[in-house]
Coordinates of C-alpha atoms in Angstrom, one line a residue:
X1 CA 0.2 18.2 -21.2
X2 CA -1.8 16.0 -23.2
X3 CA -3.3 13.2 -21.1
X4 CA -3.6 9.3 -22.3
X5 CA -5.7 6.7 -21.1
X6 CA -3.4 4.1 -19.8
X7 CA -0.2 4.4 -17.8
X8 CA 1.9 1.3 -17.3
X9 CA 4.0 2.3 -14.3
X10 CA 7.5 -0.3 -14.0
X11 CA 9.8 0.4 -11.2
X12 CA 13.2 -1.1 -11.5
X13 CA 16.4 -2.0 -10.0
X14 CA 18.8 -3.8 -11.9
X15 CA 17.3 -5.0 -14.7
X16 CA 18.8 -4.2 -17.4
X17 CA 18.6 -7.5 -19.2
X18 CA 15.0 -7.4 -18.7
X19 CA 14.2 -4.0 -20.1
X20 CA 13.9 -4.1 -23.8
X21 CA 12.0 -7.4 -23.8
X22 CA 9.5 -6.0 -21.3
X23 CA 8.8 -2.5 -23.7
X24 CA 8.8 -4.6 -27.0
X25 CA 5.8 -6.8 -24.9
X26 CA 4.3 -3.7 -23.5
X27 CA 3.8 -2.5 -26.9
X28 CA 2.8 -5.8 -28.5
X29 CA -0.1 -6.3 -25.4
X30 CA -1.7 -2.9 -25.5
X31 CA -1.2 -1.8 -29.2
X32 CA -4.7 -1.0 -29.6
X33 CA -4.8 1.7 -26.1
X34 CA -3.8 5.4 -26.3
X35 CA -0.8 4.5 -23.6
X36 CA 2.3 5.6 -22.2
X37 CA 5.1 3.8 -20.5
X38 CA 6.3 5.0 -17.1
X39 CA 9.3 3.5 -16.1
X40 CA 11.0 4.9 -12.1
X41 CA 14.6 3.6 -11.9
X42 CA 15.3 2.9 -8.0
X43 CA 19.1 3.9 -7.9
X44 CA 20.3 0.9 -10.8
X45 CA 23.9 0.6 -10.9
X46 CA 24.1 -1.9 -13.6
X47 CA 23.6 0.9 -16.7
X48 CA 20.0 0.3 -16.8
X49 CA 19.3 4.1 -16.5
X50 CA 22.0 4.7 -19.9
X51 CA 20.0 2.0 -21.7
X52 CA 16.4 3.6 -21.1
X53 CA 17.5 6.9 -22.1
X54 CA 18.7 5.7 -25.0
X55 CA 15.4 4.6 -26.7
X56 CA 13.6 6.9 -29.0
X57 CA 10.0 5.9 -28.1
X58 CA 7.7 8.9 -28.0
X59 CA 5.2 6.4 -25.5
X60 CA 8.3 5.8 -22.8
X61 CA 8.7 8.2 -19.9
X62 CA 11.9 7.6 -17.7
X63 CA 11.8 8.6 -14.1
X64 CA 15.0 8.3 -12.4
X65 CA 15.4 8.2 -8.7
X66 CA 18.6 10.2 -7.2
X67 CA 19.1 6.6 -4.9
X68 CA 17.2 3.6 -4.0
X69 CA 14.6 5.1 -1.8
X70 CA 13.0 1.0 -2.3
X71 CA 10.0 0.4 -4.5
X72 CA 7.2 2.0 -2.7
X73 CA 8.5 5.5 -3.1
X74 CA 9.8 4.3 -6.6
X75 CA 6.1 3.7 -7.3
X76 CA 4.4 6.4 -5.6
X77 CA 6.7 8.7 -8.2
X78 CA 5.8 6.9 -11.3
X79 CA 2.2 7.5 -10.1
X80 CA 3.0 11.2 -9.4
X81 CA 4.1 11.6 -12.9
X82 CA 1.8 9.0 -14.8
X83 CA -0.9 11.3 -16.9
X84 CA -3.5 8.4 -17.5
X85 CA -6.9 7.7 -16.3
X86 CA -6.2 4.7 -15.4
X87 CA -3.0 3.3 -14.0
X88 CA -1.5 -0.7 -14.2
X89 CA 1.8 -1.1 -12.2
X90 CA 3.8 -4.1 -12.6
X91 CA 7.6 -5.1 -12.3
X92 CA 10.2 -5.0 -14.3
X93 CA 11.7 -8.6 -14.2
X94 CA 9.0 -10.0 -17.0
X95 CA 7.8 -12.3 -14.4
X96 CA 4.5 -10.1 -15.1
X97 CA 3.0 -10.5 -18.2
X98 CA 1.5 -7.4 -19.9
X99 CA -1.1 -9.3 -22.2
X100 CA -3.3 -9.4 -19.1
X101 CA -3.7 -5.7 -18.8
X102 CA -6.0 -5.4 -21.4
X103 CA -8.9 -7.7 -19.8
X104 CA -7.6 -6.1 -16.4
X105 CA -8.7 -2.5 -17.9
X106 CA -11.7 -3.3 -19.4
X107 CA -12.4 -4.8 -15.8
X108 CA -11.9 -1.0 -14.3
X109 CA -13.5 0.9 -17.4
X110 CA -16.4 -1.3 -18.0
X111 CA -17.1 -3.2 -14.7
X112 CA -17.1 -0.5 -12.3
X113 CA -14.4 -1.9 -10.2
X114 CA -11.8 0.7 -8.8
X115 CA -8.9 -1.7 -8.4
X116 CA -8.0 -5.3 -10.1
X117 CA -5.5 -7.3 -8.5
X118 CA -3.7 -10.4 -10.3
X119 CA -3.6 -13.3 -8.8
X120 CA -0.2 -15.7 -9.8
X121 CA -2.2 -19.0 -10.0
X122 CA 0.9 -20.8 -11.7
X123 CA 3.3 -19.0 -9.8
X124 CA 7.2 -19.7 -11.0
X125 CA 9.1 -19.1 -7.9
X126 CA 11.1 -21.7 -5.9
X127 CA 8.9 -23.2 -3.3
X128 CA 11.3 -22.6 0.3
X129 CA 12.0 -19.0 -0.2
X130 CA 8.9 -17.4 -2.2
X131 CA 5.9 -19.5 -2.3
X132 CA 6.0 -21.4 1.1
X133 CA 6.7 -17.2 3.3
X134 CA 4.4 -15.7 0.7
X135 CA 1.5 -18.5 1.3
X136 CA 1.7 -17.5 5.1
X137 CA 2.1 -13.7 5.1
X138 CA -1.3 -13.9 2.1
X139 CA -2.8 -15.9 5.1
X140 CA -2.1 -13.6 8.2
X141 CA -2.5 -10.8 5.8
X142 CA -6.2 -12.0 4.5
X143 CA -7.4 -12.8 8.3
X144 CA -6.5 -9.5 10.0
X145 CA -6.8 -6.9 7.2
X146 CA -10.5 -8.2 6.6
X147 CA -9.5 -7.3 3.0
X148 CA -9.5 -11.1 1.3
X149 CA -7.7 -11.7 -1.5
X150 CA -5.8 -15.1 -2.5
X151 CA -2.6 -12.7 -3.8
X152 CA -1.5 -9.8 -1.9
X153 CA 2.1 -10.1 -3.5
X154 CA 1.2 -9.8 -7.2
X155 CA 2.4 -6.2 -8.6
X156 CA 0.4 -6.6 -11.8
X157 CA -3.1 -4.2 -10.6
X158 CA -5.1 -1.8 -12.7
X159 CA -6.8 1.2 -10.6
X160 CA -8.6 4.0 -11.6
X161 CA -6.0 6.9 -11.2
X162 CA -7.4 8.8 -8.7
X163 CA -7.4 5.4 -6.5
X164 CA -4.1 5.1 -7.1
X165 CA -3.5 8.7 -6.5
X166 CA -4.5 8.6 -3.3
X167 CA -2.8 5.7 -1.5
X168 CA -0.1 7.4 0.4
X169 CA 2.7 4.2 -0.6
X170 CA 5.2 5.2 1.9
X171 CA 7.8 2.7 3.8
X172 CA 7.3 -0.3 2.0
X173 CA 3.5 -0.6 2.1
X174 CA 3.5 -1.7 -1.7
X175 CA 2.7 -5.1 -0.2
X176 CA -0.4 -3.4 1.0
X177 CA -1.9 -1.6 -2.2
X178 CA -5.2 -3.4 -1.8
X179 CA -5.4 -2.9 1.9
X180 CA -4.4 0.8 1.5
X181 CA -7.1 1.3 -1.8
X182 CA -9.5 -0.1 0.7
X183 CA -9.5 2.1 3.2
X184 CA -10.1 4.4 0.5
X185 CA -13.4 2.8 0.0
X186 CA -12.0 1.6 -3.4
X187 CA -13.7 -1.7 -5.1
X188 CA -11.8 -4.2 -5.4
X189 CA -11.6 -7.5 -6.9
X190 CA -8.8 -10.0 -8.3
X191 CA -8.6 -12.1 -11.6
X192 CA -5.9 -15.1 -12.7
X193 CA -3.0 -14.0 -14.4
X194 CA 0.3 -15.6 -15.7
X195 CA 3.3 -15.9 -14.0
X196 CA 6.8 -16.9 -15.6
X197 CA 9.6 -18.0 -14.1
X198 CA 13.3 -15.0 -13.7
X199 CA 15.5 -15.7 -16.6
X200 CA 17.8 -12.5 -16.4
X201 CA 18.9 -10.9 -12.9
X202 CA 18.7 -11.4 -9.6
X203 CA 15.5 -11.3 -7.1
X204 CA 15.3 -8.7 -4.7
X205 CA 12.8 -10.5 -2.2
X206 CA 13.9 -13.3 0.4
X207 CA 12.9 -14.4 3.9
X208 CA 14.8 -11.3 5.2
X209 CA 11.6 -8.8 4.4
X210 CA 9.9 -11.4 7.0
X211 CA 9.5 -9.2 9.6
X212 CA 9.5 -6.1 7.6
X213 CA 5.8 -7.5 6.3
X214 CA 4.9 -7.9 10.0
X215 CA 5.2 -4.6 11.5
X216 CA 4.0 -3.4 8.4
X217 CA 0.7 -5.4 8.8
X218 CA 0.9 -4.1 12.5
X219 CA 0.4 -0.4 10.6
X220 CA -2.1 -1.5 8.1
X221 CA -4.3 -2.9 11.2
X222 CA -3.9 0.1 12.9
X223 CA -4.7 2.3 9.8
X224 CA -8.0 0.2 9.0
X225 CA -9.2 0.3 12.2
X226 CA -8.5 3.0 14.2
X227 CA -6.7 5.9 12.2
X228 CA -9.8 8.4 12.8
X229 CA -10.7 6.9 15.8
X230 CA -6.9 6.7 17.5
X231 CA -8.4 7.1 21.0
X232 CA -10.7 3.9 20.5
X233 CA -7.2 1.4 20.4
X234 CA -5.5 3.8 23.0
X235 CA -8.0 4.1 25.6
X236 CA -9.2 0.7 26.1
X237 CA -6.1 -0.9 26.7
X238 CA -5.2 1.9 28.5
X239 CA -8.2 1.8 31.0
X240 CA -7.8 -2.4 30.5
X241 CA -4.1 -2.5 32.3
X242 CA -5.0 0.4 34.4
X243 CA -8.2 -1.6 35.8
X244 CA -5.8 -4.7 36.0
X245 CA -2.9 -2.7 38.3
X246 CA -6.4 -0.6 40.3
X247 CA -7.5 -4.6 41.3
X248 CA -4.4 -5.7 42.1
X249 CA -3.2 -1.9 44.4
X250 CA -6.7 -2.9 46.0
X251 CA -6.0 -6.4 46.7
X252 CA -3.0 -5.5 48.4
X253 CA -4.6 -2.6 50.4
X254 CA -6.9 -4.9 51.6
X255 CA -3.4 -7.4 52.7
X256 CA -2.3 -4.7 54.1
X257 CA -5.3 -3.3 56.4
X258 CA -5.5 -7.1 57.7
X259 CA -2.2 -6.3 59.6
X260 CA 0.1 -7.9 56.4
X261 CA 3.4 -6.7 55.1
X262 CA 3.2 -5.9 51.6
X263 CA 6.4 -4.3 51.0
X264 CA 9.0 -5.6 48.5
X265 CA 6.2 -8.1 47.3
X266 CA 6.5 -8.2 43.2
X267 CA 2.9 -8.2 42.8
X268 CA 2.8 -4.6 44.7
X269 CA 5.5 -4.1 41.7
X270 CA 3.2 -4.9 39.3
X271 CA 0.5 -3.4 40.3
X272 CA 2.5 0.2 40.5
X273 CA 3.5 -0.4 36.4
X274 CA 0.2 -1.4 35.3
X275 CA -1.3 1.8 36.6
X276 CA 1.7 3.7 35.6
X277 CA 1.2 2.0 31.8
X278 CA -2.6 2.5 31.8
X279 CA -2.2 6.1 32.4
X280 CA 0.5 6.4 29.9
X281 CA -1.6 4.6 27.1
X282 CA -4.6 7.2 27.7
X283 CA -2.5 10.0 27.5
X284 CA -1.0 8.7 24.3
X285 CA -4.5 8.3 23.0
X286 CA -5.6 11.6 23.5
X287 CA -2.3 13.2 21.9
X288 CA -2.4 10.8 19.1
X289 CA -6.2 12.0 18.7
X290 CA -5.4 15.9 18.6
X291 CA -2.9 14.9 16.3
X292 CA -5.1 13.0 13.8
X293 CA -7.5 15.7 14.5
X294 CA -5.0 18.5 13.5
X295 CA -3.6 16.2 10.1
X296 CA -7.1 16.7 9.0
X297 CA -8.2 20.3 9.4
X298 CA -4.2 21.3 8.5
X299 CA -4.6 20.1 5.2
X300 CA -8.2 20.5 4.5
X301 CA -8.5 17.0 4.7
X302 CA -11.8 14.6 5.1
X303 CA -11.6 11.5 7.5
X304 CA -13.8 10.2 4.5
X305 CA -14.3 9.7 0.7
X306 CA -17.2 10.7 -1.4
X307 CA -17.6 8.4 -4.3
X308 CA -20.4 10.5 -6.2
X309 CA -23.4 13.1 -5.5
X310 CA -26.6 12.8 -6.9
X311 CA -29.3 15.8 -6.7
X312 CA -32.1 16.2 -8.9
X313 CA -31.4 13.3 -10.6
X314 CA -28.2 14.6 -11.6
X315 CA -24.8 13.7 -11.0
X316 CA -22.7 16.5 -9.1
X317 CA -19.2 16.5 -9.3
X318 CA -17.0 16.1 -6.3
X319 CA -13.8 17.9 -6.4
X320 CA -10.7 17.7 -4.0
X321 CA -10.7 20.5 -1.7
X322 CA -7.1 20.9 -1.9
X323 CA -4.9 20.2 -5.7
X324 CA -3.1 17.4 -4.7
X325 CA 0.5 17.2 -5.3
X326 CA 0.4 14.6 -8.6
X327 CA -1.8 17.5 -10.3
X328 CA 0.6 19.5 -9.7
X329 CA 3.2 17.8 -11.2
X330 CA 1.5 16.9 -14.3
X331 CA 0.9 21.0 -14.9
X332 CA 4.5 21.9 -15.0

């Protein structure tokens, strides 16, 4: 199957209203671009699905979802089945505007940037529920992930496909595309685009996801930091408490060779379940470390990412050592 250059992956849910104005801009924005037009329907119940399949438009490819499986799996599918080199993903509620994927490609093609990453400087979104929770989580988000970006919550990027390819969007870690492509080793950088305000449907995000976002930064920390080296988060706070409970069993030793009665003290208490929870944590550690240990070599995996070879003055070209499953998908 013939490949294209650009793939403009839109995942939707309930948005029928939205979906012929979006294509007819799509096609107005990158008329000049071999393209094609993914768009991954999360479970709609609102006919949006009918209306798609009803176009005649040789550049539109409809992907649709058996349920909602939410939009990180919609997204990792209309990656798996995109055919481009590159790949922009946006949604589907025109609040993204596609005239800035042009300057956002050449960005990728011509720049040498992996990844570009819009940045709602006008954003159109009521102040309480979006822009006040979103200004925070971009906050705890920038200072912990070490990846900093003004705009984590923009769905408008452009990667280079096998960037994109590679991210492993499970859960709902689209919030975390750039913190995911970095641990990739991707480049990364992020430009001004327009924002406009919902006219048709309904929003799907609210203060609820709050603490979704949270544990999912707790993930993304643990996945920058200490994925290959599990044993390195594990084993110091393991051997931390377990120091903690050895100090405190000793303390009360020494109580209790002076001739005192420790029994039914709760710092004797203590002391028993910080020992009991260091040990724990270091076993964890080491299981968690065979594990990661055994993800790897299973697969034929790499804990790391070679960008290009250069021998001779010549550029040698890495391949994958296993066909991933997008490949395989775009050869049936």
């Amino acid at each position: 199957m013939r490949g294209v250059e650009l793939s403009i992956v839109v995942t939707i849910l309930n948005e029928v209203d939205n979906i012929r104005p979006l294509i007819d801009r799509i096609h107005a924005a990158v008329a000049g671009i071999d393209y094609e037009i993914v768009y991954v329907d999360d479970g709609s119940t609102d006919g949006s699905v009918a209306l798609l399949k009803s176009f005649d438009d040789p550049r539109l490819v409809v992907v649709e979802l058996r349920k909602n499986y939410g939009q990180s799996l919609a997204l990792m599918a209309g990656i798996d089945v995109a055919r481009g080199t590159y790949i922009a993903t946006m949604d589907g509620d025109l609040q993204n505007d596609p005239a800035d994927i042009p300057s956002m490609l050449r960005m990728v093609r011509d720049e040498d940037w992996d990844l570009v990453v819009g940045e709602r400087v006008n954003r159109q979104d009521g102040a309480l529920l979006r822009k006040i929770p979103s200004g925070i989580a971009n906050w705890i988000i920038r200072n912990l992930s070490g990846v900093h970006l003004r705009d984590y919550g923009c769905a408008l990027k452009v990667f280079r496909a096998e960037i994109a390819r590679d991210l492993g969007i499970y859960g709902e870690l689209h919030r975390f595309i750039s913190v995911l492509a970095s641990l990739e080793g991707a480049r990364i950088t992020q430009v001004p685009v327009r924002h406009h305000a919902r006219r048709h449907g309904q929003s799907k995000y609210g203060l609820g996801r709050t603490f979704r976002v949270v544990s999912d930064l707790i993930l993304m920390l643990f996945l920058k930091k200490y994925l290959q080296r599990p044993m390195h988060l594990f084993g110091q706070v393991g051997l931390g408490i377990f120091a903690a409970g050895a100090l405190i069993n000793l303390y009360l030793l020494a109580l209790k060779l002076a001739g005192q009665d420790i029994w039914g003290k709760p710092l004797l208490i203590l002391g028993a379940l910080l020992v009991l929870t260091g040990v724990q944590l270091v076993t964890v550690g080491i299981i968690v470390e065979v594990l990661m240990r055994t993800y790897y070599e299973s697969q034929q995996k790499r804990p790391y990412k070679v960008r290009e070879i250069k021998r001779a003055g010549e550029t040698v070209e890495v391949l994958p050592l296993g066909l991933p499953r997008a490949e395989k998908l775009r050869e049936r």
